[in-house]
Amino acid sequence: MCGITKRVERMERTKAAEKDAGAGGQHARPGAVVNRAMTAFSPADEEKQRGVRQMKLTATGLLVFVALVYVLAKWAQNSGAGPWAGYVAAAAEAGMVGALADWFAVTALFRHPLGIPIPHTAIIPTKKDQLGVSLGEFVGENFLSEDVVRQRLRAVGIGSRLGAWLAVPEHADRVTAELSTALRGALTVLRDSDVQAVVGEAITRRANAQEIGPGIGKMLEKVVADGGHKRVVDLVVTRAHDWLVLHRDEVMDAVEGGAPGWTPKFVDRKVGERVYRELLRFATEMRDMPGHPARGALDRFLTDFANDLQSDTDTRARIERLKGEVLGRGEVQDLIASAWTAVRSMIVAAAEDERSELRLRVRASLLSLGSRMAAERKVQDKVDQWVEDAAVYVVTTYRKEITSLITDTVASWDAEHTTKKIEANIGRDLQFIRINGTVVGSLAGLLIYTVSHALGA
């Protein structure tokens, strides 16, 4: 029967706890998860609550003890036991007053003493929201101010510590690996179609927004002035000469095919041979004579064209139209879009390969940065300043949001369960106040009684 009774009691306690949790959840605001975490009683909280009950019994037992001593001392004093009885009675009386006063003070924090709604009692459950607001304001004023943040960060010395940490090869390897993982993850999340569209639109918009004629003109002018185009001319005329040598019949057939139909075939043949020889001679002279008149004519043409690209309105307008036509072609847009795929594959492969040039350079840069940060005061100050400015920006910009998180979280807690949890965590120490009040009150009462008798009161 005893076992059955215990099981029934446990079931009733479980149902009551579920009912309390449900009642708290009905009024929960968006911070419901925080609310459940605060009101849920863990095994550690249960153990602390048992400790509070034991200390309450100890403090109450001490009160009962001094009350009994007071009764016995007064009885002894009235029975003529001697002066000592008065001292003991005074000490016990003051001890009872101190114990009752501290019992009231401690109890008033969590509930109404004896259930009587005395003003300014049950402070925690009735003033919970105000305490949350005050706590948020306290944190905002004393922890999230610019001066406090800068002083704390400056005292930490983030620059030198971070530099010393990064200067260790194992740490640089770890950071490099983490950066590679983050980079691969970011590239995996991004959809190729979206990135391609953005890249294509950005390149097209940038190209359309900037006129390319003057830039090309300046570049061409410098190339011609430096003689850089001569190698291209040499390559072209050499290839033209070689092609003529290898395709003699094709050239003659082309010339003969363009002759009028009424001319004799042998005449067409002679004309074809003459045209071929002239073309071959021209190509040979162009190849072998750096001072050939055609080369000079080409130089003058390129120079004039470079000037027109920079100053002639019609030429620049034609170049812009040509640019728009080229960019508008589907093949060009596909080429621009496909560039992202190639770049992405290259970056992913480099991030995955521990011996890739990308990861080796990142690792070397981290080690170099760490060494400089650890050794150079100027670099340390610069890093510290960056960190301080970033932290100050965050706390000053989002101070209201941070403090409102504290305020809203406290406001979302259920008052009854919050009171029980706070009492379970600090109640044991508060019971020492009652014990100390009893002891100190007894000593104070004994001192007052002794001084009064010494002065003849």
Short mmCIF file of C-alpha atoms in Angstrom, two decimals, residues 1-450:
data_model
loop_
_atom_site.label_atom_id
_atom_site.label_comp_id
_atom_site.label_asym_id
_atom_site.label_seq_id
_atom_site.Cartn_x
_atom_site.Cartn_y
_atom_site.Cartn_z
CA MET A 1 0.00 0.00 0.00
CA CYS A 2 2.83 2.37 0.78
CA GLY A 3 4.37 1.83 -2.68
CA ILE A 4 1.02 2.44 -4.41
CA THR A 5 0.50 5.62 -2.40
CA LYS A 6 3.92 6.93 -3.40
CA ARG A 7 3.26 6.22 -7.08
CA VAL A 8 -0.07 8.04 -6.90
CA GLU A 9 1.61 11.03 -5.28
CA ARG A 10 4.26 11.10 -8.01
CA MET A 11 1.56 11.00 -10.71
CA GLU A 12 -0.31 13.86 -9.06
CA ARG A 13 2.88 15.95 -8.84
CA THR A 14 3.61 15.26 -12.53
CA LYS A 15 0.11 16.34 -13.57
CA ALA A 16 0.36 19.48 -11.48
CA ALA A 17 3.72 20.34 -13.06
CA GLU A 18 2.30 19.80 -16.56
CA LYS A 19 -0.66 21.99 -15.70
CA ASP A 20 1.65 24.75 -14.46
CA ALA A 21 3.78 24.48 -17.60
CA GLY A 22 0.70 24.69 -19.79
CA ALA A 23 -0.57 27.72 -17.92
CA GLY A 24 2.78 29.41 -18.38
CA GLY A 25 2.78 28.55 -22.08
CA GLN A 26 -0.64 30.13 -22.68
CA HIS A 27 0.73 33.56 -21.96
CA ALA A 28 4.09 32.98 -23.60
CA ARG A 29 5.32 35.56 -26.01
CA PRO A 30 7.69 34.89 -28.91
CA GLY A 31 10.44 33.94 -26.42
CA ALA A 32 8.66 30.72 -25.46
CA VAL A 33 11.82 28.64 -25.59
CA VAL A 34 13.52 30.93 -23.09
CA ASN A 35 10.43 30.79 -20.88
CA ARG A 36 10.40 26.98 -20.72
CA ALA A 37 14.12 26.92 -20.02
CA MET A 38 13.67 29.32 -17.11
CA THR A 39 10.62 27.70 -15.54
CA ALA A 40 11.73 24.08 -15.95
CA PHE A 41 13.07 22.60 -12.73
CA SER A 42 16.18 20.51 -13.31
CA PRO A 43 17.44 17.83 -10.88
CA ALA A 44 20.07 20.35 -9.75
CA ASP A 45 17.30 22.86 -8.97
CA GLU A 46 15.43 20.21 -6.98
CA GLU A 47 18.59 19.51 -5.00
CA LYS A 48 19.08 23.22 -4.32
CA GLN A 49 15.46 23.53 -3.22
CA ARG A 50 15.95 20.72 -0.73
CA GLY A 51 18.96 22.63 0.62
CA VAL A 52 16.79 25.75 0.98
CA ARG A 53 14.18 23.81 2.94
CA GLN A 54 16.86 22.44 5.28
CA MET A 55 18.25 25.91 5.88
CA LYS A 56 14.74 27.23 6.53
CA LEU A 57 14.27 24.53 9.15
CA THR A 58 17.63 25.45 10.69
CA ALA A 59 16.81 29.18 10.80
CA THR A 60 13.30 28.50 12.15
CA GLY A 61 14.70 26.05 14.70
CA LEU A 62 17.11 28.71 15.91
CA LEU A 63 14.17 31.13 16.28
CA VAL A 64 12.26 28.55 18.28
CA PHE A 65 15.36 27.92 20.39
CA VAL A 66 15.86 31.59 21.34
CA ALA A 67 12.12 31.89 22.03
CA LEU A 68 12.35 28.92 24.40
CA VAL A 69 15.44 30.44 26.01
CA TYR A 70 13.56 33.70 26.42
CA VAL A 71 10.63 31.95 28.12
CA LEU A 72 12.90 30.00 30.47
CA ALA A 73 15.04 33.06 31.23
CA LYS A 74 11.98 35.18 32.09
CA TRP A 75 10.68 32.37 34.28
CA ALA A 76 14.03 32.14 36.02
CA GLN A 77 14.17 35.93 36.41
CA ASN A 78 10.72 36.04 37.97
CA SER A 79 11.68 33.15 40.26
CA GLY A 80 14.63 35.11 41.63
CA ALA A 81 17.34 33.06 39.94
CA GLY A 82 19.71 36.00 39.86
CA PRO A 83 20.86 38.87 37.60
CA TRP A 84 22.14 36.49 34.92
CA ALA A 85 18.57 35.61 33.97
CA GLY A 86 17.92 39.20 32.89
CA TYR A 87 20.95 39.20 30.61
CA VAL A 88 19.90 35.94 29.02
CA ALA A 89 16.31 37.12 28.58
CA ALA A 90 17.45 40.39 26.96
CA ALA A 91 19.73 38.54 24.57
CA ALA A 92 17.03 36.00 23.66
CA GLU A 93 14.40 38.74 23.21
CA ALA A 94 16.62 40.74 20.84
CA GLY A 95 17.49 37.52 19.01
CA MET A 96 13.78 36.84 18.40
CA VAL A 97 13.28 40.36 17.09
CA GLY A 98 16.26 40.07 14.74
CA ALA A 99 15.13 36.64 13.52
CA LEU A 100 11.56 37.79 12.88
CA ALA A 101 12.70 40.98 11.15
CA ASP A 102 15.05 39.09 8.81
CA TRP A 103 12.43 36.39 8.21
CA PHE A 104 10.06 39.10 7.08
CA ALA A 105 12.69 40.71 4.87
CA VAL A 106 13.70 37.43 3.20
CA THR A 107 10.13 36.23 2.77
CA ALA A 108 9.02 39.58 1.33
CA LEU A 109 11.38 39.05 -1.59
CA PHE A 110 9.45 36.01 -2.84
CA ARG A 111 5.93 36.14 -1.41
CA HIS A 112 3.53 37.92 0.97
CA PRO A 113 4.47 37.04 4.57
CA LEU A 114 1.76 34.76 6.05
CA GLY A 115 -0.24 35.41 2.84
CA ILE A 116 -1.03 38.96 3.92
CA PRO A 117 -0.74 41.41 0.96
CA ILE A 118 1.44 43.88 2.82
CA PRO A 119 2.71 46.72 0.57
CA HIS A 120 6.20 46.27 -0.83
CA THR A 121 6.24 42.52 -0.32
CA ALA A 122 6.41 39.67 -2.89
CA ILE A 123 8.87 41.90 -4.71
CA ILE A 124 10.20 39.41 -7.28
CA PRO A 125 6.85 38.12 -8.62
CA THR A 126 5.18 41.54 -8.63
CA LYS A 127 8.15 43.60 -9.81
CA LYS A 128 9.61 41.03 -12.21
CA ASP A 129 9.03 43.09 -15.35
CA GLN A 130 10.35 46.26 -13.72
CA LEU A 131 13.42 44.34 -12.56
CA GLY A 132 13.92 43.19 -16.15
CA VAL A 133 13.73 46.78 -17.41
CA SER A 134 16.12 47.95 -14.71
CA LEU A 135 18.51 45.11 -15.49
CA GLY A 136 18.43 45.98 -19.20
CA GLU A 137 19.09 49.66 -18.47
CA PHE A 138 21.89 48.73 -16.07
CA VAL A 139 23.57 46.54 -18.68
CA GLY A 140 23.13 49.20 -21.36
CA GLU A 141 24.59 51.99 -19.24
CA ASN A 142 27.41 50.08 -17.55
CA PHE A 143 28.41 47.39 -20.06
CA LEU A 144 27.38 48.69 -23.48
CA SER A 145 28.81 52.19 -23.30
CA GLU A 146 31.56 53.28 -25.68
CA ASP A 147 34.09 54.03 -22.93
CA VAL A 148 33.62 50.66 -21.22
CA VAL A 149 33.89 48.71 -24.46
CA ARG A 150 37.03 50.52 -25.56
CA GLN A 151 38.70 50.17 -22.14
CA ARG A 152 37.98 46.44 -21.93
CA LEU A 153 39.12 45.70 -25.47
CA ARG A 154 42.22 47.83 -25.08
CA ALA A 155 43.10 45.99 -21.88
CA VAL A 156 42.75 42.63 -23.65
CA GLY A 157 45.24 43.54 -26.39
CA ILE A 158 43.53 41.63 -29.16
CA GLY A 159 46.07 42.63 -31.81
CA SER A 160 49.11 41.17 -30.05
CA ARG A 161 47.28 38.07 -28.86
CA LEU A 162 45.79 37.35 -32.24
CA GLY A 163 49.16 37.94 -33.90
CA ALA A 164 50.93 35.54 -31.54
CA TRP A 165 48.22 32.95 -32.17
CA LEU A 166 48.32 33.30 -35.96
CA ALA A 167 52.12 33.14 -36.01
CA VAL A 168 51.94 29.48 -34.96
CA PRO A 169 51.94 27.30 -38.13
CA GLU A 170 49.33 24.90 -36.74
CA HIS A 171 46.95 27.76 -36.09
CA ALA A 172 47.52 29.23 -39.55
CA ASP A 173 46.76 25.79 -41.03
CA ARG A 174 43.56 25.62 -39.02
CA VAL A 175 42.39 29.07 -40.11
CA THR A 176 43.24 28.26 -43.73
CA ALA A 177 41.24 25.04 -43.55
CA GLU A 178 38.27 26.82 -41.98
CA LEU A 179 38.37 29.56 -44.61
CA SER A 180 38.51 26.94 -47.37
CA THR A 181 35.53 25.12 -45.90
CA ALA A 182 33.56 28.37 -45.64
CA LEU A 183 34.49 29.32 -49.20
CA ARG A 184 33.40 25.94 -50.57
CA GLY A 185 30.17 26.14 -48.61
CA ALA A 186 29.40 29.61 -49.91
CA LEU A 187 30.10 28.59 -53.50
CA THR A 188 27.93 25.49 -53.05
CA VAL A 189 25.00 27.50 -51.72
CA LEU A 190 25.13 30.02 -54.56
CA ARG A 191 23.16 28.97 -57.62
CA ASP A 192 25.15 29.18 -60.84
CA SER A 193 22.25 30.65 -62.78
CA ASP A 194 21.84 33.51 -60.30
CA VAL A 195 25.55 34.32 -60.21
CA GLN A 196 25.86 34.08 -63.99
CA ALA A 197 22.98 36.48 -64.43
CA VAL A 198 24.50 38.93 -61.96
CA VAL A 199 27.97 38.71 -63.52
CA GLY A 200 26.60 39.10 -67.05
CA GLU A 201 24.43 42.05 -66.09
CA ALA A 202 27.28 43.73 -64.16
CA ILE A 203 29.77 43.37 -67.02
CA THR A 204 27.26 44.54 -69.61
CA ARG A 205 26.16 47.51 -67.51
CA ARG A 206 29.76 48.52 -66.81
CA ALA A 207 30.71 48.21 -70.49
CA ASN A 208 27.69 50.22 -71.62
CA ALA A 209 28.29 52.91 -69.03
CA GLN A 210 31.87 53.62 -70.11
CA GLU A 211 32.94 54.75 -73.59
CA ILE A 212 35.71 52.55 -74.91
CA GLY A 213 36.81 54.56 -77.97
CA PRO A 214 39.20 57.02 -76.28
CA GLY A 215 40.77 54.28 -74.19
CA ILE A 216 41.38 52.10 -77.22
CA GLY A 217 42.75 55.13 -79.10
CA LYS A 218 45.27 55.94 -76.38
CA MET A 219 46.39 52.33 -76.16
CA LEU A 220 46.73 52.06 -79.96
CA GLU A 221 48.64 55.34 -80.11
CA LYS A 222 51.14 54.09 -77.54
CA VAL A 223 51.51 50.74 -79.30
CA VAL A 224 52.25 52.44 -82.65
CA ALA A 225 54.66 54.91 -81.03
CA ASP A 226 56.58 52.07 -79.37
CA GLY A 227 56.55 49.99 -82.56
CA GLY A 228 54.69 47.19 -80.85
CA HIS A 229 52.46 46.64 -83.88
CA LYS A 230 55.42 45.75 -86.12
CA ARG A 231 55.63 42.24 -84.75
CA VAL A 232 51.99 41.72 -85.61
CA VAL A 233 52.62 43.05 -89.15
CA ASP A 234 55.64 40.75 -89.49
CA LEU A 235 53.57 37.78 -88.42
CA VAL A 236 50.70 38.64 -90.79
CA VAL A 237 52.85 39.20 -93.90
CA THR A 238 54.91 36.09 -93.20
CA ARG A 239 51.78 33.98 -92.87
CA ALA A 240 50.35 35.64 -96.02
CA HIS A 241 53.51 34.85 -97.99
CA ASP A 242 53.52 31.23 -96.83
CA TRP A 243 49.83 30.87 -97.62
CA LEU A 244 50.32 32.24 -101.16
CA VAL A 245 53.15 29.79 -101.74
CA LEU A 246 51.03 26.85 -100.65
CA HIS A 247 47.78 27.91 -102.38
CA ARG A 248 48.94 29.09 -105.81
CA ASP A 249 46.26 27.16 -107.70
CA GLU A 250 43.45 28.40 -105.45
CA VAL A 251 44.49 32.02 -106.03
CA MET A 252 44.68 31.59 -109.82
CA ASP A 253 41.34 29.76 -109.90
CA ALA A 254 39.76 32.61 -107.97
CA VAL A 255 41.11 35.19 -110.41
CA GLU A 256 40.05 33.18 -113.44
CA GLY A 257 36.62 32.61 -111.95
CA GLY A 258 36.09 36.34 -111.66
CA ALA A 259 36.97 37.07 -115.30
CA PRO A 260 34.25 37.96 -117.87
CA GLY A 261 32.80 35.03 -119.75
CA TRP A 262 33.69 36.39 -123.21
CA THR A 263 37.49 36.47 -122.59
CA PRO A 264 39.56 33.54 -123.83
CA LYS A 265 40.71 31.00 -121.30
CA PHE A 266 44.41 31.45 -122.04
CA VAL A 267 44.01 35.20 -121.36
CA ASP A 268 42.32 34.48 -118.03
CA ARG A 269 45.17 32.13 -117.25
CA LYS A 270 47.79 34.75 -118.02
CA VAL A 271 45.97 37.35 -115.93
CA GLY A 272 45.73 34.89 -113.03
CA GLU A 273 49.41 34.13 -113.16
CA ARG A 274 50.27 37.84 -113.28
CA VAL A 275 48.02 38.65 -110.32
CA TYR A 276 49.49 35.78 -108.32
CA ARG A 277 53.07 36.86 -109.03
CA GLU A 278 52.28 40.46 -108.03
CA LEU A 279 50.65 39.32 -104.82
CA LEU A 280 53.57 37.05 -103.98
CA ARG A 281 56.07 39.82 -104.79
CA PHE A 282 54.17 42.29 -102.61
CA ALA A 283 54.03 39.86 -99.70
CA THR A 284 57.72 39.02 -100.09
CA GLU A 285 58.76 42.69 -100.15
CA MET A 286 56.55 43.46 -97.16
CA ARG A 287 58.14 40.59 -95.30
CA ASP A 288 61.75 41.39 -96.16
CA MET A 289 61.73 45.22 -96.29
CA PRO A 290 61.14 46.98 -92.93
CA GLY A 291 60.98 50.29 -94.78
CA HIS A 292 58.44 49.18 -97.36
CA PRO A 293 56.02 51.98 -98.33
CA ALA A 294 53.03 49.80 -97.39
CA ARG A 295 54.37 49.48 -93.87
CA GLY A 296 54.69 53.23 -93.62
CA ALA A 297 51.15 53.64 -94.96
CA LEU A 298 49.94 51.19 -92.32
CA ASP A 299 51.72 53.14 -89.60
CA ARG A 300 50.09 56.38 -90.77
CA PHE A 301 46.69 54.67 -90.93
CA LEU A 302 46.98 53.30 -87.39
CA THR A 303 48.15 56.67 -86.09
CA ASP A 304 45.24 58.48 -87.75
CA PHE A 305 42.80 55.84 -86.51
CA ALA A 306 44.11 56.20 -82.93
CA ASN A 307 43.58 59.98 -83.14
CA ASP A 308 40.08 59.52 -84.56
CA LEU A 309 39.19 57.15 -81.73
CA GLN A 310 40.09 59.87 -79.26
CA SER A 311 38.78 62.97 -80.99
CA ASP A 312 36.51 62.18 -83.95
CA THR A 313 32.85 62.09 -82.91
CA ASP A 314 31.68 59.89 -85.78
CA THR A 315 34.40 57.29 -85.22
CA ARG A 316 33.69 57.11 -81.50
CA ALA A 317 29.96 56.77 -82.16
CA ARG A 318 30.58 53.90 -84.61
CA ILE A 319 32.77 52.14 -82.06
CA GLU A 320 30.04 52.48 -79.41
CA ARG A 321 27.44 51.03 -81.77
CA LEU A 322 29.77 48.17 -82.59
CA LYS A 323 30.34 47.58 -78.89
CA GLY A 324 26.60 47.43 -78.23
CA GLU A 325 26.07 45.00 -81.09
CA VAL A 326 28.85 42.72 -79.87
CA LEU A 327 27.66 42.75 -76.24
CA GLY A 328 24.09 42.13 -77.34
CA ARG A 329 24.92 38.92 -79.16
CA GLY A 330 23.83 35.75 -77.40
CA GLU A 331 27.20 34.11 -77.92
CA VAL A 332 28.96 36.92 -76.04
CA GLN A 333 26.47 36.80 -73.18
CA ASP A 334 26.87 33.03 -72.94
CA LEU A 335 30.64 33.47 -72.86
CA ILE A 336 30.39 36.03 -70.06
CA ALA A 337 28.01 33.79 -68.09
CA SER A 338 30.15 30.69 -68.56
CA ALA A 339 33.14 32.53 -67.12
CA TRP A 340 31.61 32.13 -63.64
CA THR A 341 31.42 28.36 -64.01
CA ALA A 342 35.09 28.19 -64.90
CA VAL A 343 36.09 30.53 -62.07
CA ARG A 344 33.94 28.63 -59.56
CA SER A 345 35.39 25.26 -60.51
CA MET A 346 38.90 26.67 -60.28
CA ILE A 347 38.29 28.18 -56.83
CA VAL A 348 36.61 25.04 -55.44
CA ALA A 349 39.43 22.83 -56.70
CA ALA A 350 42.04 25.16 -55.20
CA ALA A 351 40.18 25.32 -51.87
CA GLU A 352 39.99 21.52 -51.63
CA ASP A 353 43.66 20.93 -52.48
CA GLU A 354 45.84 21.46 -49.42
CA ARG A 355 48.89 22.03 -51.62
CA SER A 356 47.19 24.42 -54.04
CA GLU A 357 48.75 27.79 -54.69
CA LEU A 358 45.66 29.51 -53.27
CA ARG A 359 45.85 27.75 -49.88
CA LEU A 360 49.63 28.03 -49.69
CA ARG A 361 49.46 31.77 -50.35
CA VAL A 362 46.67 32.23 -47.80
CA ARG A 363 48.65 30.28 -45.21
CA ALA A 364 51.79 32.28 -45.92
CA SER A 365 49.83 35.54 -45.68
CA LEU A 366 48.35 34.50 -42.33
CA LEU A 367 51.75 33.59 -40.93
CA SER A 368 53.22 36.86 -42.17
CA LEU A 369 50.32 38.84 -40.76
CA GLY A 370 50.59 37.02 -37.43
CA SER A 371 54.33 37.71 -37.18
CA ARG A 372 53.82 41.39 -37.95
CA MET A 373 50.93 41.71 -35.51
CA ALA A 374 52.95 40.02 -32.77
CA ALA A 375 56.07 42.15 -33.32
CA GLU A 376 54.99 45.53 -34.67
CA ARG A 377 53.24 47.89 -32.29
CA LYS A 378 51.85 49.95 -35.16
CA VAL A 379 50.06 46.95 -36.65
CA GLN A 380 48.74 45.93 -33.22
CA ASP A 381 47.34 49.40 -32.64
CA LYS A 382 45.70 49.38 -36.05
CA VAL A 383 44.03 45.99 -35.43
CA ASP A 384 42.96 47.04 -31.95
CA GLN A 385 41.45 50.22 -33.38
CA TRP A 386 39.53 48.25 -36.01
CA VAL A 387 38.16 45.86 -33.40
CA GLU A 388 37.26 48.68 -31.03
CA ASP A 389 35.50 50.67 -33.75
CA ALA A 390 33.55 47.59 -34.87
CA ALA A 391 32.52 46.69 -31.31
CA VAL A 392 31.57 50.28 -30.49
CA TYR A 393 29.51 50.50 -33.67
CA VAL A 394 27.64 47.32 -32.76
CA VAL A 395 26.91 48.24 -29.14
CA THR A 396 25.97 51.84 -29.91
CA THR A 397 23.85 50.97 -32.93
CA TYR A 398 22.10 47.94 -31.45
CA ARG A 399 22.16 48.82 -27.75
CA LYS A 400 18.39 49.14 -27.63
CA GLU A 401 17.92 45.76 -29.30
CA ILE A 402 20.40 44.10 -26.91
CA THR A 403 18.82 45.56 -23.79
CA SER A 404 15.32 44.82 -25.08
CA LEU A 405 16.38 41.18 -25.41
CA ILE A 406 17.04 41.14 -21.66
CA THR A 407 13.83 43.01 -20.88
CA ASP A 408 11.63 40.86 -23.13
CA THR A 409 13.22 37.64 -21.91
CA VAL A 410 12.59 38.49 -18.26
CA ALA A 411 9.05 39.62 -19.09
CA SER A 412 8.35 36.28 -20.80
CA TRP A 413 9.16 34.31 -17.67
CA ASP A 414 6.29 33.01 -15.58
CA ALA A 415 6.29 34.92 -12.28
CA GLU A 416 5.58 31.96 -9.99
CA HIS A 417 8.10 29.62 -11.55
CA THR A 418 10.70 32.38 -11.79
CA THR A 419 10.27 33.09 -8.09
CA LYS A 420 10.67 29.41 -7.22
CA LYS A 421 13.76 29.06 -9.40
CA ILE A 422 15.44 32.18 -8.01
CA GLU A 423 14.64 31.11 -4.47
CA ALA A 424 16.07 27.65 -5.16
CA ASN A 425 19.34 29.19 -6.35
CA ILE A 426 19.87 31.94 -3.76
CA GLY A 427 17.42 31.00 -0.99
CA ARG A 428 19.96 28.93 0.97
CA ASP A 429 22.27 31.93 1.31
CA LEU A 430 19.35 34.14 2.25
CA GLN A 431 18.51 31.83 5.17
CA PHE A 432 21.91 32.65 6.61
CA ILE A 433 20.64 36.21 6.88
CA ARG A 434 17.96 34.94 9.26
CA ILE A 435 20.53 32.99 11.25
CA ASN A 436 22.89 35.95 11.36
CA GLY A 437 20.00 38.23 12.33
CA THR A 438 19.23 35.95 15.27
CA VAL A 439 22.83 35.81 16.45
CA VAL A 440 23.60 39.50 15.87
CA GLY A 441 20.28 40.52 17.43
CA SER A 442 21.06 38.46 20.54
CA LEU A 443 24.51 40.00 20.86
CA ALA A 444 23.10 43.51 20.28
CA GLY A 445 20.37 42.95 22.86
CA LEU A 446 22.90 41.64 25.37
CA LEU A 447 25.15 44.65 24.75
CA ILE A 448 22.29 47.15 25.09
CA TYR A 449 21.08 45.48 28.30
CA THR A 450 24.60 45.43 29.73
#
